[in-house]
CSV table of C-alpha atoms (C1' of nucleotides) and ligand atoms in Angstrom, one decimal:
chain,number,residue,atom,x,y,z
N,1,UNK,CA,1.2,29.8,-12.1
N,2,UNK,CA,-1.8,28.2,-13.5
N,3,UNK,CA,-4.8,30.2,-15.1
N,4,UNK,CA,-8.0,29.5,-13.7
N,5,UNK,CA,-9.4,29.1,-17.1
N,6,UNK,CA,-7.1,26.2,-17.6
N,7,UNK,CA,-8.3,24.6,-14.7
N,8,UNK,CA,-12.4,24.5,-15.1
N,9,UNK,CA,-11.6,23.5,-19.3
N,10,UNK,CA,-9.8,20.5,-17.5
N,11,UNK,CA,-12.8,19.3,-15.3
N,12,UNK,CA,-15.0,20.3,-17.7
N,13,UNK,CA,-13.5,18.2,-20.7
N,14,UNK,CA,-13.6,15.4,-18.0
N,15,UNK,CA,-17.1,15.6,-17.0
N,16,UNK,CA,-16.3,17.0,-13.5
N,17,UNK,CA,-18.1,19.5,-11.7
N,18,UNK,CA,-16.5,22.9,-10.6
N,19,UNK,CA,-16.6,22.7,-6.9
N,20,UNK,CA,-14.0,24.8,-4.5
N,21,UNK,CA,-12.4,21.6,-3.6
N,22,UNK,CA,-11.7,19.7,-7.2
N,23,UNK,CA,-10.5,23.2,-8.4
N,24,UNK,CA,-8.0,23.2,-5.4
N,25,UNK,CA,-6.8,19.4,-5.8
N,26,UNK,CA,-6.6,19.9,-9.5
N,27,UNK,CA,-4.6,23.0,-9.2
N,28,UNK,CA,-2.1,21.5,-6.9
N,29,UNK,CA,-1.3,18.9,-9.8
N,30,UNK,CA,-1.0,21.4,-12.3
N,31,UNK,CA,1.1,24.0,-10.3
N,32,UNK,CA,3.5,20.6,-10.1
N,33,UNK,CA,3.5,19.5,-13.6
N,34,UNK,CA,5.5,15.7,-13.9
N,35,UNK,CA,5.4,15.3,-10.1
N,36,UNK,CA,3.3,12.7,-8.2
N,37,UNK,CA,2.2,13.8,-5.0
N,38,UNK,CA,1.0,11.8,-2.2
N,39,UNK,CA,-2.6,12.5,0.0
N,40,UNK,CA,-0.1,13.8,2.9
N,41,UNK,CA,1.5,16.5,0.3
N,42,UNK,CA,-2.0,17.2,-0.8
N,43,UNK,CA,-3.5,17.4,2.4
N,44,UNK,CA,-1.0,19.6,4.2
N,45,UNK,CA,-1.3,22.4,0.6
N,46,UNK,CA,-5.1,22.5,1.1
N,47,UNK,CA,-7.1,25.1,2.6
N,48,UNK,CA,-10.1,22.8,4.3
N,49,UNK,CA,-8.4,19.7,4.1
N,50,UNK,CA,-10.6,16.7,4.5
N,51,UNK,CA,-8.9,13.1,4.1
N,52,UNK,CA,-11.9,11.3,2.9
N,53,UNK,CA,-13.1,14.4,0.2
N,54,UNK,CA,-9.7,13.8,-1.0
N,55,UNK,CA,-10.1,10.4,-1.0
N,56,UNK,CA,-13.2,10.5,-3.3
N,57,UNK,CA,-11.6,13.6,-5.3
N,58,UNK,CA,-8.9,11.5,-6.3
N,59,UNK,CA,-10.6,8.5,-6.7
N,60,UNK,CA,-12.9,10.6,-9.6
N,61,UNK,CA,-9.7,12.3,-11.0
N,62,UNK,CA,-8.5,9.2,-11.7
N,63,UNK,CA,-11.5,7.6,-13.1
N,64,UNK,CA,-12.4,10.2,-15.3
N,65,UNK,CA,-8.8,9.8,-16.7
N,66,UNK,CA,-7.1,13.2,-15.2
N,67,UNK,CA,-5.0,11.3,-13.0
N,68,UNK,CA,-2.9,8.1,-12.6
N,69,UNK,CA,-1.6,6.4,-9.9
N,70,UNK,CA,2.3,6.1,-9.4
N,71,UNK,CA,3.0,2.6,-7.8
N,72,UNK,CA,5.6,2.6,-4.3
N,73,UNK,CA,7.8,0.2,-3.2
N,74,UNK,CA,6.7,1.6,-0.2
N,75,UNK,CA,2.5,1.6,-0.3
N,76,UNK,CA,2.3,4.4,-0.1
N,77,UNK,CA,0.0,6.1,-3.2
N,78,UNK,CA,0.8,8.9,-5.2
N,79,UNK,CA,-1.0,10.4,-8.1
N,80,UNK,CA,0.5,12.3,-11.0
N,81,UNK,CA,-1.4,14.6,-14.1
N,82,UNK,CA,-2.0,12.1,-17.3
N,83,UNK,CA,0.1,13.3,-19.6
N,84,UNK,CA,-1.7,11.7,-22.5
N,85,UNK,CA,-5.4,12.4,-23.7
N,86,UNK,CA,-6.6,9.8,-21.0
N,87,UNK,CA,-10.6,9.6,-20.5
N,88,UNK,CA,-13.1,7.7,-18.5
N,89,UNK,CA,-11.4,4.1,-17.8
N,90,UNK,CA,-8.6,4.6,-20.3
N,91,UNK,CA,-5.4,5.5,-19.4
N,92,UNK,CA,-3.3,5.7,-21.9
N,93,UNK,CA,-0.2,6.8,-20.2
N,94,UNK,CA,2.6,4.0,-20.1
N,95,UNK,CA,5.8,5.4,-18.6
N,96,UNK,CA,8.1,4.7,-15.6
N,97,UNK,CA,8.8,6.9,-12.6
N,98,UNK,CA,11.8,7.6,-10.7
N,99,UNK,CA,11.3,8.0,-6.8
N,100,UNK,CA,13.9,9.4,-4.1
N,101,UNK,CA,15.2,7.4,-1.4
N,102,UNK,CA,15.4,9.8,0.5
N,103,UNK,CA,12.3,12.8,0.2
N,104,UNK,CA,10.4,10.3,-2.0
N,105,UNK,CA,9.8,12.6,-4.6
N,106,UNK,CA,8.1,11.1,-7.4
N,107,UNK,CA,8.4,12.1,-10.5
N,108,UNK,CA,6.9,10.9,-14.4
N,109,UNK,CA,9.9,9.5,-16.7
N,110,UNK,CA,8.0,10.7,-19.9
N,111,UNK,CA,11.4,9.8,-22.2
N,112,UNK,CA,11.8,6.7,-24.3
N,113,UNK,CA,11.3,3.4,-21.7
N,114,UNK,CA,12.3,0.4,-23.3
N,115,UNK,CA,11.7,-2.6,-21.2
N,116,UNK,CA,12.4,-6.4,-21.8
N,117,UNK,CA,11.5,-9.1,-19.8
N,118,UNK,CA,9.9,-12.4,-20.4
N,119,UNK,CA,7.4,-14.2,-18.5
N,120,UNK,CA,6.7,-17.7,-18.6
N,121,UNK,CA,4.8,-19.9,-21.5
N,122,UNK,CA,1.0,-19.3,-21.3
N,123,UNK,CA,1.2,-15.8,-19.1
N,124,UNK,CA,-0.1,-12.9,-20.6
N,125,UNK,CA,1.6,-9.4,-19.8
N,126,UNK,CA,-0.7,-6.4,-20.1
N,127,UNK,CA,1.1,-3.9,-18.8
N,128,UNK,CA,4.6,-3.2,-17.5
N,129,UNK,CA,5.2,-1.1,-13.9
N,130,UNK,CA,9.0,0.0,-14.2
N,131,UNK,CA,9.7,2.4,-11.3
N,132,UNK,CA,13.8,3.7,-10.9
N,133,UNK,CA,14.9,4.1,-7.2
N,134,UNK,CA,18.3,6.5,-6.7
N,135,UNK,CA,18.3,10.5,-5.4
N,136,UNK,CA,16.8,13.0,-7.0
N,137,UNK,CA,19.3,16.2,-8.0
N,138,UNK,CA,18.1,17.5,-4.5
N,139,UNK,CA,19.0,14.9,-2.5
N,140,UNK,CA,22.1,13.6,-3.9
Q,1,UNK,CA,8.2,-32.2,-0.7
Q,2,UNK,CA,10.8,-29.7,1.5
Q,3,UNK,CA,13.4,-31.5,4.0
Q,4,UNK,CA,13.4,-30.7,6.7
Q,5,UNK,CA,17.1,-31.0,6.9
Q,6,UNK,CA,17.0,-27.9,4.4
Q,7,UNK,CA,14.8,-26.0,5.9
Q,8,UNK,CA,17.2,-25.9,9.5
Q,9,UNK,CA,20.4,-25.4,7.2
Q,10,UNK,CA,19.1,-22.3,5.7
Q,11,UNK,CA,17.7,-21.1,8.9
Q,12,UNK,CA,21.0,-21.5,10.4
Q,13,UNK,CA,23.1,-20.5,7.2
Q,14,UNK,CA,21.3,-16.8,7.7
Q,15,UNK,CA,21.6,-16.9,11.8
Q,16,UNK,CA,18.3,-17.4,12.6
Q,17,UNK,CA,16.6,-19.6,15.3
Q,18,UNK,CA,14.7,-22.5,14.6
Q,19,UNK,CA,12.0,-22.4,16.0
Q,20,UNK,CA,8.7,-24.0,15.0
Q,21,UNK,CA,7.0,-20.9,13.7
Q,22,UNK,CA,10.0,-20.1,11.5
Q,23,UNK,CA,10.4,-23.7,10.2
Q,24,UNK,CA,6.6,-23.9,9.5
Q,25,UNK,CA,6.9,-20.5,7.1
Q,26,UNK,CA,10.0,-21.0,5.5
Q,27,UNK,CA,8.6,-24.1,4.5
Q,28,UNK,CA,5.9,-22.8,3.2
Q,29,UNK,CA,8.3,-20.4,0.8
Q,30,UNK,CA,10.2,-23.1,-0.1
Q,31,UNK,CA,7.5,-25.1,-0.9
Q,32,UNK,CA,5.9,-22.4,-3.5
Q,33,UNK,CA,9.4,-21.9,-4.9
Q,34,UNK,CA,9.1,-18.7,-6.9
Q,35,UNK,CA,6.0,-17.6,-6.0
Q,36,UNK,CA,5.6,-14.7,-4.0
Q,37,UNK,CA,3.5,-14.7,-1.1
Q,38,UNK,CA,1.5,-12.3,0.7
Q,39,UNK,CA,0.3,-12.4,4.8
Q,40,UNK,CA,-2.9,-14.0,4.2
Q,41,UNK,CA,-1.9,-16.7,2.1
Q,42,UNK,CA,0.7,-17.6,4.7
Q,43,UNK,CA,-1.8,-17.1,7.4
Q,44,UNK,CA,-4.4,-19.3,6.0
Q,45,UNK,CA,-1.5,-22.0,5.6
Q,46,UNK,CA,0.0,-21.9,9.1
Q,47,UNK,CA,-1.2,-24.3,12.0
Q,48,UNK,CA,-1.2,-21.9,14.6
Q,49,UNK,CA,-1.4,-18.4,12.9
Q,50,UNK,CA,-0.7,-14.7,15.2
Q,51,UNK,CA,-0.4,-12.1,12.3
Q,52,UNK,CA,2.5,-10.4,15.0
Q,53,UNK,CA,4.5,-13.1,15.1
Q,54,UNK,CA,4.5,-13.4,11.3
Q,55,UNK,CA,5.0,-9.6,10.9
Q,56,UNK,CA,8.3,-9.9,12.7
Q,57,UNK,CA,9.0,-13.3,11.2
Q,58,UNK,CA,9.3,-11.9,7.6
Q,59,UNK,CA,10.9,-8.7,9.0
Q,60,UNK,CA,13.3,-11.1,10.0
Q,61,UNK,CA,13.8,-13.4,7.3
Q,62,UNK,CA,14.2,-10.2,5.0
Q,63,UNK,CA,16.8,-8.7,7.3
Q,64,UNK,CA,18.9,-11.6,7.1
Q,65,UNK,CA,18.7,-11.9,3.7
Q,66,UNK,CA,16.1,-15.0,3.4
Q,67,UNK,CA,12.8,-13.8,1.5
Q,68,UNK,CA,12.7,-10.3,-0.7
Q,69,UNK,CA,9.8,-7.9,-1.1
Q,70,UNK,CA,7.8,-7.9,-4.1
Q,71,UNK,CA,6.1,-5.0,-4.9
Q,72,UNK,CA,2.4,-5.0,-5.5
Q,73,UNK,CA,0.6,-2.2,-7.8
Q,74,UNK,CA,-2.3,-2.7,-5.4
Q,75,UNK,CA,-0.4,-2.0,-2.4
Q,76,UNK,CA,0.0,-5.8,-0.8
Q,77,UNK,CA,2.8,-7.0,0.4
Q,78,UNK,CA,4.4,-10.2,-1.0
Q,79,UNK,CA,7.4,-12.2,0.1
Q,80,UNK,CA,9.2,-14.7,-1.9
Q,81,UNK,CA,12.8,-16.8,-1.5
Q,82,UNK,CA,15.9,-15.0,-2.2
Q,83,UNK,CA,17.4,-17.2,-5.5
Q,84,UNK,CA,20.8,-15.5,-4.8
Q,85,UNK,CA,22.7,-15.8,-1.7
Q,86,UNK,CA,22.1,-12.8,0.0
Q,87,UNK,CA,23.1,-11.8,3.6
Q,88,UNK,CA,22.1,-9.2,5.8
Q,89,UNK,CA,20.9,-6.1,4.6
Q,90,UNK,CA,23.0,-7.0,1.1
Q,91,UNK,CA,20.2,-8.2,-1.1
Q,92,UNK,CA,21.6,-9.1,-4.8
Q,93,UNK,CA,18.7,-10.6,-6.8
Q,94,UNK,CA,17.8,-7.9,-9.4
Q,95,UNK,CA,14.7,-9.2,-11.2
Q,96,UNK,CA,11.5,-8.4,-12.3
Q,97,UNK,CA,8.1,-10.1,-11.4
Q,98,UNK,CA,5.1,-11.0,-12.7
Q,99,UNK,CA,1.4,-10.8,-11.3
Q,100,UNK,CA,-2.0,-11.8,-12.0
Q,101,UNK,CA,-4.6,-9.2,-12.5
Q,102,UNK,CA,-7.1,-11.8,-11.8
Q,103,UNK,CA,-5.8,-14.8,-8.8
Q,104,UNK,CA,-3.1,-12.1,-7.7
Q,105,UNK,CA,-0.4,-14.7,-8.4
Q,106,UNK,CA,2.9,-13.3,-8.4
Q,107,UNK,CA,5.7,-15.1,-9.3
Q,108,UNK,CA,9.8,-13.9,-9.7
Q,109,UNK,CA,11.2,-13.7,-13.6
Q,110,UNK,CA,14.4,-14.9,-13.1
Q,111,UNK,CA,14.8,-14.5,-16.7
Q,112,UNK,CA,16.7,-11.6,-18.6
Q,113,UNK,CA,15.7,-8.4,-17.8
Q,114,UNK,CA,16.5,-6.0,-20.0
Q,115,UNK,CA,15.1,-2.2,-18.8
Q,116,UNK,CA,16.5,1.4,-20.7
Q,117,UNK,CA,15.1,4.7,-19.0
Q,118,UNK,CA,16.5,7.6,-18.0
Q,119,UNK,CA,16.4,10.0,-15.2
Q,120,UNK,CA,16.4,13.3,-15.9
Q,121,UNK,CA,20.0,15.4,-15.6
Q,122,UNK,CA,21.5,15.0,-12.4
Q,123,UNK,CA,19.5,12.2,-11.0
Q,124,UNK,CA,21.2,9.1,-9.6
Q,125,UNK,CA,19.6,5.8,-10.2
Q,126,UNK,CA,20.1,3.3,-8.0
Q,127,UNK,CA,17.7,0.4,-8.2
Q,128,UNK,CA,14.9,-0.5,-10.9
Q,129,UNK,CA,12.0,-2.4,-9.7
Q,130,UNK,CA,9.4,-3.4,-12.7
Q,131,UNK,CA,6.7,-5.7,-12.4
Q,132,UNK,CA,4.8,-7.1,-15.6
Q,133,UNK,CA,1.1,-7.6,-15.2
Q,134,UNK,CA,-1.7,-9.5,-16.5
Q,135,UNK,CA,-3.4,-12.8,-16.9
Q,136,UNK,CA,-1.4,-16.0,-15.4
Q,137,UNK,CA,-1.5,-19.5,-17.3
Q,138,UNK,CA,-4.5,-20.8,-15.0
Q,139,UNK,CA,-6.6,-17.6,-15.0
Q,140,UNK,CA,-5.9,-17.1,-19.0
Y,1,DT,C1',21.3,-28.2,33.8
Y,2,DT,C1',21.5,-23.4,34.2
Y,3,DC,C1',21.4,-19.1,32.3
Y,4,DC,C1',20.8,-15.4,29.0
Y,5,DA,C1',19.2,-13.6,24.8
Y,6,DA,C1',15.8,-14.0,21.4
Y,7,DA,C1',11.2,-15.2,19.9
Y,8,DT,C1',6.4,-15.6,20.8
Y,9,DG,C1',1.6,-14.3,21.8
Y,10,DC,C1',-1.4,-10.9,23.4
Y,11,DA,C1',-3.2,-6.2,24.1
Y,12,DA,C1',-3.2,-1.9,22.2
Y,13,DC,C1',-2.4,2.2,19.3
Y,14,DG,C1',-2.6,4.8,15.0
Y,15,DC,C1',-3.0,5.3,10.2
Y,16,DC,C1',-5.6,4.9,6.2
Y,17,DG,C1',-8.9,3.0,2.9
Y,18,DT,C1',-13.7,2.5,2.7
Y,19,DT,C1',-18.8,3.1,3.3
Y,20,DG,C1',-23.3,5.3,4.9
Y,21,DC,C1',-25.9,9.2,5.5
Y,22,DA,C1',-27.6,13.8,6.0
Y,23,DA,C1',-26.5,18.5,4.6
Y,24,DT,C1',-24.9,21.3,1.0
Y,25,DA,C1',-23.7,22.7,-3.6
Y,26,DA,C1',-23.7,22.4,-8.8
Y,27,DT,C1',-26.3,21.6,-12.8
Y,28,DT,C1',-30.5,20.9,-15.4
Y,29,DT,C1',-35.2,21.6,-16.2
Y,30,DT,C1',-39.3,24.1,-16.1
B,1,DA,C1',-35.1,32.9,-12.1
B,2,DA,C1',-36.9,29.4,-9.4
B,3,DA,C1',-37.6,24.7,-8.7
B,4,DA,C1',-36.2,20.1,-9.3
B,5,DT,C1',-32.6,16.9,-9.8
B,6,DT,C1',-28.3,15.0,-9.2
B,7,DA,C1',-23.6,15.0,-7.4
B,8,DT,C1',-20.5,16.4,-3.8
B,9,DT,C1',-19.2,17.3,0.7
B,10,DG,C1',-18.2,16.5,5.6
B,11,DC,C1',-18.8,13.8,9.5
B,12,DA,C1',-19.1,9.4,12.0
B,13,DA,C1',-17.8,4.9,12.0
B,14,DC,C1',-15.9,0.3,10.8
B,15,DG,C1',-12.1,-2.7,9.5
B,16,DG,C1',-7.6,-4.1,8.0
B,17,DC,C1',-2.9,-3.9,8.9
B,18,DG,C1',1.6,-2.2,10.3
B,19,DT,C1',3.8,-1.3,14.5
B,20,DT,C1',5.2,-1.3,19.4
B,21,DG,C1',5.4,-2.7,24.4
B,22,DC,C1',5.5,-6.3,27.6
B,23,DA,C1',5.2,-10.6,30.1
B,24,DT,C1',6.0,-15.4,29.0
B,25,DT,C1',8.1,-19.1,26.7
B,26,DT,C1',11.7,-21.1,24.0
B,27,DG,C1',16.4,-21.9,21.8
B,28,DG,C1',21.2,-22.1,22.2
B,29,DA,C1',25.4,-21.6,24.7
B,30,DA,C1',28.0,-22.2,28.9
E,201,LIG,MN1,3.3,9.2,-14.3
E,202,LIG,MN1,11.5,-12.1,-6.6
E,203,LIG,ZN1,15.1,13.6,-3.1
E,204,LIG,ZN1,-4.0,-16.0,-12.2
DNA sequence: TTCCAAATGCAACGCCGTTGCAATAATTTT
DNA sequence: AAAATTATTGCAACGGCGTTGCATTTGGAA
């Protein structure tokens, strides 16, 4: 269960107003805590779900640094709670996901992630994008 | 320069007809050896481009074991060569890739790859897909 | 050369990201 | 507390792109 309180201190601290909707998105991410959920699985938990109010709700989540985009092999997005202190245009949060084959369940790997790979002379890497494929405990 | 002569042997090496479309976009792969390509860039290089046709053509040249996907954080698609001999539906090359936040560039590491994470209790990994971003050597 | 299976090119559908705009709601100011 | 200001919402609408169906054309085998 999450508190209410909890959830307007966490779009307050990110300079988000308190409308019915954010509360509701933002509640869905917190009542699944280290799981990245698609707009489908968002859409289909909400009470007046609109697709392009979602749209924009996650787009400010995510720029305000409450949210961070889990990449798919697939295209198709899905978002996930920072874990770290992330604000406005600073995500902080480098860790890989795993995703299941088979429901797609997404989740954040927050343990160690140690990752070695070498690009060419004269490229720059900024950040790295490790994402493990397999079946979750569910699924397997 | 590509052969011709190559170009037919690997479209009949992986059972696939050669016909002019095909020849015209595998030699446009082989041609940018490494470098991942998306529709568009293909599409702006072909003489008589029908974005169906090429839909089903690089369907068909990953079926068979001729091009892999390349994953894009921005949710574009990208096809490169296969290095290793893979076959229908039995893809073998395991490697990570690079991309440019700026020109898009994206090119296969064929280098070592060296990834540690760990799923959570229960979990079964199955494939790791990581892709290193930043600044390629022309857009440095 | 004849025939069959596969590939092509076109129309068409649906999903989804994106933007504009007027109505509504939240926050700030008076 | 009311008014003013500013952001958010919900709807219409556009566009890109993945996808499929179908008639026509082409490649490869007989
Ligand atoms: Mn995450
Ligand atoms: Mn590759
Ligand atoms: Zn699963
Ligand atoms: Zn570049």
């Amino acid at each position: 269960m999450v508190r209410e309180e909890d959830i307007l201190q966490k779009l307050e601290s990110h300079q988000l107003r308190k409308t019915a909707f954010r509360k509701e998105v933002l509640e869905l991410f917190m009542a699944s805590e280290g799981e990245a959920l698609s707009n489908q699985e968002l859409e289909s938990q909400l009470d007046n779900p609109d697709r392009i109010t979602l749209y924009r709700t996650l787009k400010a989540f995510e720029d305000k640094g409450l949210i961070h985009l889990a990449a798919d092999s697939g295209g198709i997005s899905r978002y996930a709670l920072c874990l770290a202190d992330c604000t406005t245009h600073a995500h902080h949060d480098q860790h890989a996901h795993f995703q299941c084959r088979t429901c797609g369940k997404t989740i954040c790997l927050e343990g160690e992630v140690v990752i070695r790979a070498q690009a060419p002379a004269g490229y720059k890497v900024e950040r790295e994008n490790l994402t493990l494929e397999g079946l979750c405990d569910e699924c397997i």
